[in-house]
Short mmCIF file of C-alpha atoms and ligand atoms in Angstrom, two decimals:
data_model
loop_
_atom_site.label_atom_id
_atom_site.label_comp_id
_atom_site.label_asym_id
_atom_site.label_seq_id
_atom_site.Cartn_x
_atom_site.Cartn_y
_atom_site.Cartn_z
CA MET A 1 -87.70 18.04 -31.40
CA ASN A 2 -88.98 17.86 -27.87
CA ALA A 3 -86.88 15.97 -25.35
CA LYS A 4 -89.39 16.10 -22.51
CA THR A 5 -90.31 12.85 -20.82
CA ILE A 6 -93.99 11.96 -20.53
CA LEU A 7 -95.02 9.19 -18.14
CA VAL A 8 -98.01 7.33 -19.56
CA THR A 9 -100.00 5.18 -17.14
CA GLY A 10 -102.01 2.51 -18.95
CA GLY A 11 -99.84 3.07 -22.02
CA ALA A 12 -100.13 -0.55 -23.24
CA GLY A 13 -103.92 -0.24 -23.57
CA TYR A 14 -106.09 0.74 -26.51
CA ILE A 15 -105.94 4.54 -26.23
CA GLY A 16 -102.59 4.60 -24.39
CA SER A 17 -100.76 2.72 -27.17
CA HIS A 18 -102.06 5.21 -29.75
CA ALA A 19 -100.94 8.06 -27.50
CA CYS A 20 -97.45 6.51 -27.29
CA VAL A 21 -97.22 6.60 -31.10
CA GLU A 22 -98.17 10.28 -31.29
CA LEU A 23 -95.87 11.25 -28.42
CA LEU A 24 -92.87 9.39 -29.86
CA GLN A 25 -93.52 10.83 -33.32
CA ASP A 26 -93.64 14.31 -31.76
CA GLY A 27 -90.20 13.78 -30.22
CA PHE A 28 -91.19 13.13 -26.60
CA LYS A 29 -89.50 10.45 -24.54
CA VAL A 30 -92.15 8.03 -23.32
CA VAL A 31 -92.24 5.97 -20.13
CA VAL A 32 -95.11 3.49 -19.84
CA VAL A 33 -96.37 2.18 -16.50
CA ASP A 34 -98.96 -0.57 -16.96
CA ASN A 35 -99.81 -3.68 -14.93
CA LEU A 36 -101.07 -5.41 -18.14
CA SER A 37 -104.36 -6.28 -16.41
CA ASN A 38 -106.24 -5.41 -19.60
CA SER A 39 -103.56 -5.32 -22.28
CA LYS A 40 -100.61 -7.15 -23.79
CA ILE A 41 -97.00 -6.09 -24.07
CA GLU A 42 -97.22 -6.81 -27.81
CA SER A 43 -99.01 -3.45 -28.22
CA LEU A 44 -95.76 -1.69 -27.29
CA ASN A 45 -93.72 -3.84 -29.70
CA ARG A 46 -96.12 -2.62 -32.38
CA VAL A 47 -95.67 0.99 -31.22
CA GLN A 48 -91.96 0.48 -31.81
CA GLN A 49 -92.65 -1.02 -35.24
CA ILE A 50 -94.66 2.08 -36.22
CA THR A 51 -92.36 4.74 -34.79
CA GLY A 52 -88.94 3.10 -34.84
CA LYS A 53 -88.64 4.17 -31.19
CA LYS A 54 -89.09 2.24 -28.00
CA PRO A 55 -90.96 3.53 -24.97
CA SER A 56 -89.45 2.53 -21.60
CA PHE A 57 -91.79 0.03 -19.99
CA TYR A 58 -92.48 -0.86 -16.36
CA GLN A 59 -94.94 -3.64 -15.57
CA THR A 60 -96.14 -1.97 -12.40
CA ASP A 61 -99.45 -1.35 -10.72
CA ILE A 62 -99.97 2.37 -10.10
CA ARG A 63 -101.12 1.48 -6.56
CA ASP A 64 -97.60 0.22 -5.77
CA LYS A 65 -96.41 3.49 -4.29
CA GLN A 66 -92.76 2.62 -3.74
CA ALA A 67 -92.33 1.15 -7.21
CA LEU A 68 -94.00 4.19 -8.75
CA ALA A 69 -91.83 6.58 -6.73
CA ASP A 70 -88.72 4.72 -7.90
CA ILE A 71 -89.84 5.10 -11.54
CA PHE A 72 -90.36 8.85 -11.07
CA ALA A 73 -86.92 9.17 -9.46
CA LYS A 74 -85.26 7.26 -12.29
CA GLU A 75 -87.10 8.74 -15.28
CA SER A 76 -87.79 12.37 -14.19
CA PRO A 77 -90.96 12.92 -16.22
CA THR A 78 -92.30 16.45 -16.64
CA THR A 79 -95.91 15.43 -17.28
CA VAL A 80 -98.16 12.43 -16.70
CA ILE A 81 -100.94 11.21 -18.98
CA HIS A 82 -103.11 9.02 -16.80
CA PHE A 83 -104.97 6.35 -18.79
CA ALA A 84 -104.66 3.48 -16.31
CA GLY A 85 -108.05 2.36 -15.13
CA LEU A 86 -110.75 -0.25 -15.41
CA LYS A 87 -113.52 0.72 -17.82
CA ALA A 88 -116.29 -1.88 -18.11
CA VAL A 89 -119.58 -0.36 -16.92
CA GLY A 90 -121.31 -3.71 -16.28
CA GLU A 91 -118.35 -5.13 -14.33
CA SER A 92 -118.24 -1.94 -12.24
CA CYS A 93 -121.84 -2.60 -11.12
CA ASP A 94 -120.88 -6.16 -10.05
CA LYS A 95 -117.54 -5.22 -8.47
CA PRO A 96 -117.76 -1.58 -7.31
CA GLN A 97 -114.95 -1.99 -4.77
CA LEU A 98 -112.58 -3.17 -7.47
CA TYR A 99 -113.36 -0.08 -9.54
CA TYR A 100 -113.06 2.44 -6.70
CA ASN A 101 -109.87 0.77 -5.50
CA ASN A 102 -108.22 0.58 -8.89
CA ASN A 103 -109.38 3.89 -10.36
CA VAL A 104 -109.83 6.22 -7.38
CA TYR A 105 -107.23 4.83 -4.96
CA GLY A 106 -104.84 4.34 -7.90
CA THR A 107 -105.15 8.02 -8.76
CA LEU A 108 -104.60 9.02 -5.11
CA VAL A 109 -101.35 7.05 -5.05
CA LEU A 110 -100.27 8.49 -8.39
CA THR A 111 -100.95 12.11 -7.40
CA ASP A 112 -99.21 11.57 -4.06
CA VAL A 113 -96.11 10.24 -5.80
CA MET A 114 -96.30 13.11 -8.30
CA MET A 115 -96.43 15.71 -5.52
CA HIS A 116 -93.42 14.19 -3.79
CA ALA A 117 -91.53 14.18 -7.10
CA ASN A 118 -92.69 17.76 -7.76
CA VAL A 119 -94.30 16.72 -11.05
CA LYS A 120 -97.59 18.59 -11.20
CA GLN A 121 -98.70 18.47 -14.82
CA LEU A 122 -101.41 15.92 -15.47
CA VAL A 123 -103.68 14.96 -18.36
CA PHE A 124 -106.47 12.70 -17.13
CA SER A 125 -108.73 10.30 -19.10
CA SER A 126 -112.19 11.23 -18.00
CA SER A 127 -115.39 10.28 -19.75
CA ALA A 128 -118.66 11.65 -21.02
CA THR A 129 -120.28 9.27 -18.51
CA VAL A 130 -119.56 11.83 -15.76
CA TYR A 131 -122.46 13.92 -17.08
CA GLY A 132 -125.93 13.53 -15.65
CA GLU A 133 -128.94 13.01 -17.88
CA SER A 134 -129.81 16.20 -19.69
CA SER A 135 -132.75 17.45 -21.75
CA CYS A 136 -130.18 18.74 -24.25
CA PRO A 137 -128.28 15.88 -25.98
CA GLN A 138 -125.29 18.09 -26.84
CA TYR A 139 -123.11 18.17 -23.71
CA THR A 140 -121.12 21.24 -22.71
CA GLU A 141 -118.48 21.13 -19.98
CA ASN A 142 -120.53 23.21 -17.53
CA PHE A 143 -123.50 20.80 -17.59
CA PRO A 144 -124.28 19.24 -14.20
CA LEU A 145 -122.41 16.04 -13.40
CA GLY A 146 -124.31 12.91 -12.34
CA ALA A 147 -122.76 9.61 -13.30
CA ILE A 148 -125.15 6.69 -12.93
CA ASN A 149 -122.82 3.70 -12.42
CA PRO A 150 -119.73 2.93 -10.31
CA TYR A 151 -117.36 3.28 -13.30
CA GLY A 152 -118.74 6.73 -14.13
CA ARG A 153 -118.74 7.72 -10.47
CA SER A 154 -115.08 6.64 -10.14
CA LYS A 155 -114.26 9.11 -12.95
CA ALA A 156 -116.39 11.85 -11.35
CA MET A 157 -114.69 11.27 -7.97
CA ILE A 158 -111.26 11.51 -9.56
CA GLU A 159 -112.27 14.76 -11.27
CA ASP A 160 -113.36 16.11 -7.86
CA ILE A 161 -110.08 15.06 -6.25
CA LEU A 162 -108.06 16.73 -9.01
CA ARG A 163 -110.12 19.94 -8.82
CA ASP A 164 -109.56 19.98 -5.05
CA LEU A 165 -105.79 19.53 -5.44
CA SER A 166 -105.70 22.46 -7.83
CA ALA A 167 -107.92 24.62 -5.58
CA ALA A 168 -105.66 23.93 -2.58
CA ASP A 169 -102.66 25.19 -4.54
CA ARG A 170 -104.59 28.29 -5.58
CA ASN A 171 -105.58 29.02 -1.96
CA ASN A 172 -102.00 28.53 -0.78
CA GLN A 173 -100.66 30.60 -3.67
CA SER A 174 -98.33 27.74 -4.44
CA LYS A 175 -95.28 28.70 -6.49
CA TYR A 176 -95.54 25.47 -8.43
CA PRO A 177 -99.26 24.77 -8.79
CA TRP A 178 -101.03 21.78 -10.30
CA LYS A 179 -101.80 22.10 -14.02
CA ILE A 180 -104.47 19.59 -14.95
CA ALA A 181 -106.55 18.84 -18.04
CA LEU A 182 -109.56 16.57 -17.54
CA LEU A 183 -110.35 15.17 -20.97
CA ARG A 184 -113.91 13.86 -21.25
CA TYR A 185 -113.92 11.34 -24.05
CA PHE A 186 -117.05 10.57 -25.98
CA ASN A 187 -116.94 7.24 -27.89
CA PRO A 188 -113.40 6.40 -29.08
CA ILE A 189 -113.29 3.93 -31.98
CA GLY A 190 -110.98 3.16 -34.93
CA ALA A 191 -107.32 2.25 -34.97
CA HIS A 192 -103.96 3.48 -36.22
CA GLU A 193 -104.00 3.49 -40.02
CA SER A 194 -101.14 0.96 -40.13
CA GLY A 195 -103.48 -1.68 -38.66
CA LEU A 196 -100.69 -2.59 -36.21
CA ILE A 197 -102.43 -1.31 -33.07
CA GLY A 198 -106.12 -1.21 -32.21
CA GLU A 199 -108.75 -2.20 -29.68
CA ASP A 200 -108.30 -5.75 -28.38
CA PRO A 201 -111.12 -6.41 -25.92
CA ASN A 202 -111.00 -9.39 -23.59
CA GLY A 203 -113.79 -11.86 -24.33
CA ILE A 204 -117.07 -10.65 -25.82
CA PRO A 205 -116.96 -6.89 -26.42
CA ASN A 206 -119.29 -4.59 -24.48
CA ASN A 207 -119.06 -1.73 -26.93
CA LEU A 208 -120.73 -1.36 -30.29
CA MET A 209 -117.80 -0.95 -32.68
CA PRO A 210 -115.67 -3.96 -31.65
CA TYR A 211 -118.85 -6.04 -31.52
CA VAL A 212 -119.84 -5.06 -35.09
CA ALA A 213 -116.28 -5.74 -36.29
CA GLN A 214 -116.33 -9.23 -34.77
CA VAL A 215 -119.70 -9.99 -36.39
CA ALA A 216 -118.34 -8.81 -39.75
CA ILE A 217 -115.31 -11.10 -39.48
CA GLY A 218 -117.43 -14.06 -38.38
CA LYS A 219 -116.18 -14.36 -34.77
CA LEU A 220 -119.60 -13.46 -33.41
CA LYS A 221 -122.88 -14.51 -34.99
CA GLN A 222 -125.22 -11.62 -34.41
CA LEU A 223 -125.31 -8.09 -33.03
CA SER A 224 -128.11 -7.17 -30.64
CA ILE A 225 -129.28 -3.60 -31.14
CA PHE A 226 -130.24 -2.43 -27.68
CA GLY A 227 -133.57 -0.74 -28.40
CA ASN A 228 -135.13 0.76 -31.53
CA ASP A 229 -137.82 2.73 -29.72
CA TYR A 230 -135.75 5.71 -28.57
CA PRO A 231 -136.94 9.21 -29.52
CA THR A 232 -134.30 9.44 -32.28
CA PRO A 233 -134.91 9.57 -36.07
CA ASP A 234 -134.47 5.79 -36.57
CA GLY A 235 -135.24 4.77 -32.97
CA THR A 236 -131.70 3.55 -32.13
CA GLY A 237 -129.23 5.21 -29.74
CA ILE A 238 -127.07 8.08 -30.97
CA ARG A 239 -123.46 8.60 -29.86
CA ASP A 240 -120.52 10.81 -30.75
CA TYR A 241 -117.91 8.40 -32.17
CA ILE A 242 -114.39 9.81 -32.33
CA HIS A 243 -111.33 8.37 -34.10
CA VAL A 244 -108.77 7.25 -31.50
CA VAL A 245 -105.96 9.04 -33.38
CA ASP A 246 -107.86 12.34 -33.26
CA LEU A 247 -108.52 11.66 -29.58
CA VAL A 248 -104.87 11.14 -28.67
CA LYS A 249 -103.86 14.26 -30.60
CA GLY A 250 -106.09 16.11 -28.13
CA HIS A 251 -103.70 14.91 -25.38
CA ILE A 252 -100.68 16.35 -27.18
CA ASN A 253 -102.50 19.68 -27.51
CA ALA A 254 -103.43 19.49 -23.82
CA ILE A 255 -99.75 19.08 -22.87
CA ALA A 256 -98.95 22.16 -24.96
CA ALA A 257 -101.75 24.10 -23.23
CA LEU A 258 -100.49 23.11 -19.75
CA ASN A 259 -97.09 24.51 -20.72
CA SER A 260 -98.56 27.75 -22.10
CA GLU A 261 -99.18 31.17 -20.62
CA SER A 262 -102.85 30.37 -20.00
CA TYR A 263 -101.91 27.80 -17.32
CA LYS A 264 -99.14 29.95 -15.84
CA CYS A 265 -100.96 30.21 -12.52
CA GLY A 266 -102.08 26.58 -12.55
CA GLY A 267 -105.62 25.27 -12.94
CA CYS A 268 -107.79 22.24 -13.53
CA ASN A 269 -110.12 22.38 -16.51
CA ALA A 270 -112.40 19.89 -18.23
CA TYR A 271 -112.61 19.56 -22.01
CA ASN A 272 -114.93 17.47 -24.14
CA LEU A 273 -113.15 15.40 -26.76
CA GLY A 274 -115.78 14.53 -29.34
CA THR A 275 -116.68 15.44 -32.90
CA GLY A 276 -119.90 17.31 -32.11
CA LYS A 277 -121.87 14.98 -34.37
CA GLY A 278 -123.84 11.88 -33.41
CA TYR A 279 -124.53 8.69 -35.36
CA SER A 280 -127.19 6.09 -34.59
CA VAL A 281 -126.51 2.36 -34.19
CA LEU A 282 -128.17 1.73 -37.57
CA GLU A 283 -126.00 4.40 -39.22
CA ILE A 284 -122.88 2.72 -37.81
CA ILE A 285 -124.02 -0.66 -39.15
CA ASP A 286 -124.74 0.89 -42.54
CA ALA A 287 -121.30 2.56 -42.68
CA PHE A 288 -119.65 -0.74 -41.72
CA GLN A 289 -121.53 -2.67 -44.40
CA LYS A 290 -120.52 -0.10 -47.05
CA VAL A 291 -116.82 -0.16 -46.14
CA THR A 292 -116.48 -3.92 -45.71
CA GLY A 293 -119.01 -5.11 -48.30
CA LYS A 294 -120.17 -7.60 -45.63
CA PRO A 295 -123.70 -7.84 -44.29
CA ILE A 296 -123.99 -7.36 -40.51
CA ASN A 297 -126.39 -9.84 -38.98
CA TYR A 298 -128.41 -8.09 -36.26
CA LYS A 299 -131.58 -8.36 -34.22
CA ILE A 300 -133.51 -5.83 -32.19
CA ALA A 301 -133.16 -6.50 -28.45
CA PRO A 302 -134.52 -4.68 -25.38
CA ARG A 303 -132.90 -1.43 -24.27
CA ARG A 304 -129.73 -1.81 -22.18
CA SER A 305 -130.25 -0.37 -18.71
CA GLY A 306 -128.49 2.95 -18.12
CA ASP A 307 -128.27 3.85 -21.84
CA LEU A 308 -129.20 7.35 -22.98
CA ALA A 309 -131.11 7.95 -26.22
CA GLU A 310 -128.68 10.52 -27.52
CA CYS A 311 -125.37 11.98 -26.41
CA PHE A 312 -122.86 14.07 -28.33
CA ALA A 313 -120.23 16.65 -27.49
CA ASN A 314 -120.02 20.35 -27.77
CA PRO A 315 -116.29 20.45 -28.64
CA GLU A 316 -115.97 24.28 -28.83
CA LEU A 317 -113.97 24.70 -25.64
CA ALA A 318 -111.30 22.23 -26.78
CA LEU A 319 -111.04 24.17 -30.05
CA LYS A 320 -110.75 27.49 -28.24
CA GLU A 321 -108.39 26.52 -25.42
CA LEU A 322 -106.53 23.48 -26.74
CA ASN A 323 -106.59 24.47 -30.40
CA TRP A 324 -107.88 20.98 -31.15
CA LYS A 325 -110.46 19.63 -33.53
CA VAL A 326 -111.02 16.30 -35.24
CA GLU A 327 -109.67 15.58 -38.71
CA LYS A 328 -111.13 12.13 -39.38
CA ASP A 329 -114.70 11.16 -40.31
CA LEU A 330 -116.87 8.08 -39.83
CA HIS A 331 -115.56 6.51 -43.04
CA ASP A 332 -111.98 6.72 -41.65
CA MET A 333 -113.10 5.28 -38.31
CA VAL A 334 -114.78 2.28 -39.92
CA THR A 335 -112.02 1.72 -42.50
CA ASP A 336 -109.31 1.75 -39.83
CA THR A 337 -111.30 -0.50 -37.48
CA TRP A 338 -111.75 -3.02 -40.30
CA ASN A 339 -108.08 -2.82 -41.31
CA TRP A 340 -107.04 -3.61 -37.71
CA GLN A 341 -109.66 -6.36 -37.36
CA THR A 342 -108.72 -8.14 -40.61
CA LYS A 343 -104.97 -7.92 -39.94
CA ASN A 344 -105.39 -9.10 -36.33
CA PRO A 345 -108.47 -11.36 -36.23
CA GLN A 346 -107.40 -12.78 -32.84
CA GLY A 347 -106.16 -9.42 -31.50
CA TYR A 348 -102.60 -9.34 -30.16
CA ILE A 349 -101.20 -12.84 -29.90
P1 LIG B 1 -107.65 -0.16 -21.78
O1 LIG B 1 -108.22 -1.11 -20.79
O2 LIG B 1 -107.33 -0.66 -23.14
O3 LIG B 1 -106.36 0.56 -21.18
C1 LIG B 1 -106.20 0.81 -19.80
C2 LIG B 1 -104.83 0.30 -19.41
O4 LIG B 1 -104.61 0.55 -18.02
C3 LIG B 1 -104.65 -1.20 -19.63
O5 LIG B 1 -103.47 -1.42 -20.37
C4 LIG B 1 -104.55 -1.78 -18.22
O6 LIG B 1 -103.71 -2.93 -18.18
C5 LIG B 1 -103.98 -0.61 -17.45
N1 LIG B 1 -104.30 -0.57 -16.02
C6 LIG B 1 -105.52 -0.71 -15.43
N2 LIG B 1 -105.40 -0.60 -14.10
C7 LIG B 1 -104.09 -0.39 -13.83
C8 LIG B 1 -103.34 -0.21 -12.64
N3 LIG B 1 -103.92 -0.24 -11.43
N4 LIG B 1 -102.00 -0.02 -12.74
C9 LIG B 1 -101.39 -0.01 -13.94
N5 LIG B 1 -102.04 -0.19 -15.10
C10 LIG B 1 -103.38 -0.38 -15.05
O7 LIG B 1 -108.70 1.07 -21.87
P2 LIG B 1 -108.73 2.29 -22.89
O8 LIG B 1 -109.93 2.13 -23.74
O9 LIG B 1 -107.41 2.48 -23.51
O10 LIG B 1 -109.03 3.47 -21.87
C11 LIG B 1 -108.01 4.27 -21.32
C12 LIG B 1 -108.64 5.23 -20.33
O11 LIG B 1 -109.64 6.01 -20.98
C13 LIG B 1 -109.32 4.53 -19.16
O12 LIG B 1 -109.08 5.28 -17.99
C14 LIG B 1 -110.80 4.62 -19.53
O13 LIG B 1 -111.62 4.63 -18.40
C15 LIG B 1 -110.87 5.94 -20.27
N6 LIG B 1 -111.98 6.02 -21.20
C16 LIG B 1 -112.10 5.07 -22.18
C17 LIG B 1 -113.20 5.12 -23.05
C18 LIG B 1 -113.39 4.07 -24.11
O14 LIG B 1 -114.49 3.96 -24.63
N7 LIG B 1 -112.36 3.31 -24.48
C19 LIG B 1 -114.15 6.15 -22.94
C20 LIG B 1 -113.97 7.11 -21.94
C21 LIG B 1 -112.88 7.04 -21.08
N1 LIG B 2 -125.09 -0.93 -28.54
C1 LIG B 2 -125.86 -1.89 -29.13
N2 LIG B 2 -125.41 -3.18 -29.10
C2 LIG B 2 -124.22 -3.54 -28.54
C3 LIG B 2 -123.43 -2.53 -27.94
C4 LIG B 2 -123.91 -1.24 -27.96
O1 LIG B 2 -126.93 -1.61 -29.65
O2 LIG B 2 -123.87 -4.73 -28.54
C5 LIG B 2 -125.54 0.49 -28.59
C6 LIG B 2 -125.77 1.10 -27.23
O3 LIG B 2 -127.07 0.84 -26.77
C7 LIG B 2 -125.49 2.58 -27.52
C8 LIG B 2 -124.43 2.54 -28.62
O4 LIG B 2 -124.51 1.25 -29.20
O5 LIG B 2 -126.65 3.18 -28.06
C9 LIG B 2 -123.02 2.74 -28.10
O6 LIG B 2 -122.77 1.83 -27.04
P1 LIG B 2 -121.29 1.56 -26.48
O7 LIG B 2 -121.41 0.48 -25.46
O8 LIG B 2 -120.36 1.36 -27.61
O9 LIG B 2 -120.90 2.96 -25.82
P2 LIG B 2 -121.58 3.77 -24.62
O10 LIG B 2 -121.96 5.10 -25.19
O11 LIG B 2 -122.62 3.00 -23.95
O12 LIG B 2 -120.37 3.92 -23.58
C10 LIG B 2 -119.04 4.18 -24.00
C11 LIG B 2 -118.08 3.48 -23.04
C12 LIG B 2 -118.10 4.16 -21.71
C13 LIG B 2 -117.81 5.60 -21.90
C14 LIG B 2 -118.86 6.20 -22.80
C15 LIG B 2 -118.65 7.66 -23.01
O13 LIG B 2 -118.45 2.14 -22.86
O14 LIG B 2 -117.09 3.62 -20.91
O15 LIG B 2 -118.82 5.54 -24.06
O16 LIG B 2 -117.33 7.92 -23.29
F1 LIG B 2 -117.80 6.22 -20.72
#
């Protein structure tokens, strides 16, 4: 059993709630800080239902420095997993200030509070969107960065800030240096196999999987496939979909790595969390139809601006340095999404 306390920002959200389950089941004490701007407290009741344990919860905005400092003083976490952030690409183009304020300024406040509390272990939710367009669709961590929208740029800026914090400690030969893992997620989908927690988007979903699930259950009439003229085998976009439970296990392994010999002198490293295999939009629809037995009504629509034809991870570094690899396949991802969707047709209520 591990009695360490992990502070989870954004822990009531989609990925954060799944992380809480894994952390509690691994014996960690969990403290959630979430302002509930894009989630409901019910997710944490469900976490308790699954694990039999209750995370401590603070409804607090991470930009509220004093409140955050008080939480650190009271709870004495050893490590922070930082999920809190806004994530809708389209909204970030309409409201860039909101995104930079919430994501970048929020992280500045968090890291400031962490430094004052002498807590310098951090696992950060980055994204494959930090990469620039590449002629090779399989992305490796050392590919050039070049996000193309404010959301992606907010993640890239945060990565820069965290690398700079770590470099400053290295230059100063700090006795207690920052230890940071930047986890670049590809496309998280699926849900906990209990069907008690899952993705509960506000309004009409932006992302493929929740959209398909809502068409299958009859909440939405028709899926638009954004382009079937890409240079891919069936013409539709290819992405690296990863089961959310595999994804959050990567965070547990990252915490172990930060506590290991390899991070003894500190450091800030990026790791892709993906399966290494891509599926097209049509392949996802086909898998969904097979699992659910329901036809998915779709039409071909124009390409969505900013979309790449193909993008999937090279996950070798995470295997080598975090000892992490995925265990679940597309069938599991679709089955678990459908289980969550059918058990919670209105999401958390
Ligand atoms: P989510 O919206 O479900 O969860 C984010 C949580 O953070 C929410 O509960 C929200 O209420 C909270 N939050 C937002 N701003 C906050 C603030 N200022 N203070 C306190 N709490 C705040 O999103 P998710 O899908 O669980 O994503 C988690 C993280 O992973 C995000 O940082 C996101 O950018 C990143 N990410 C997600 C995906 C994806 O496809 N889901 C892909 C790559 C990266
Ligand atoms: N798609 C459709 N119709 C839809 C929604 C999506 O055809 O209604 C297509 C897209 O064109 C793309 C694929 O389905 O080819 C996946 O699209 P998503 O919106 O599900 O995912 P993205 O790859 O565009 O982006 C997601 C998150 C980002 C994150 C990125 C990488 O939205 O926040 O994965 O992690 F950064």
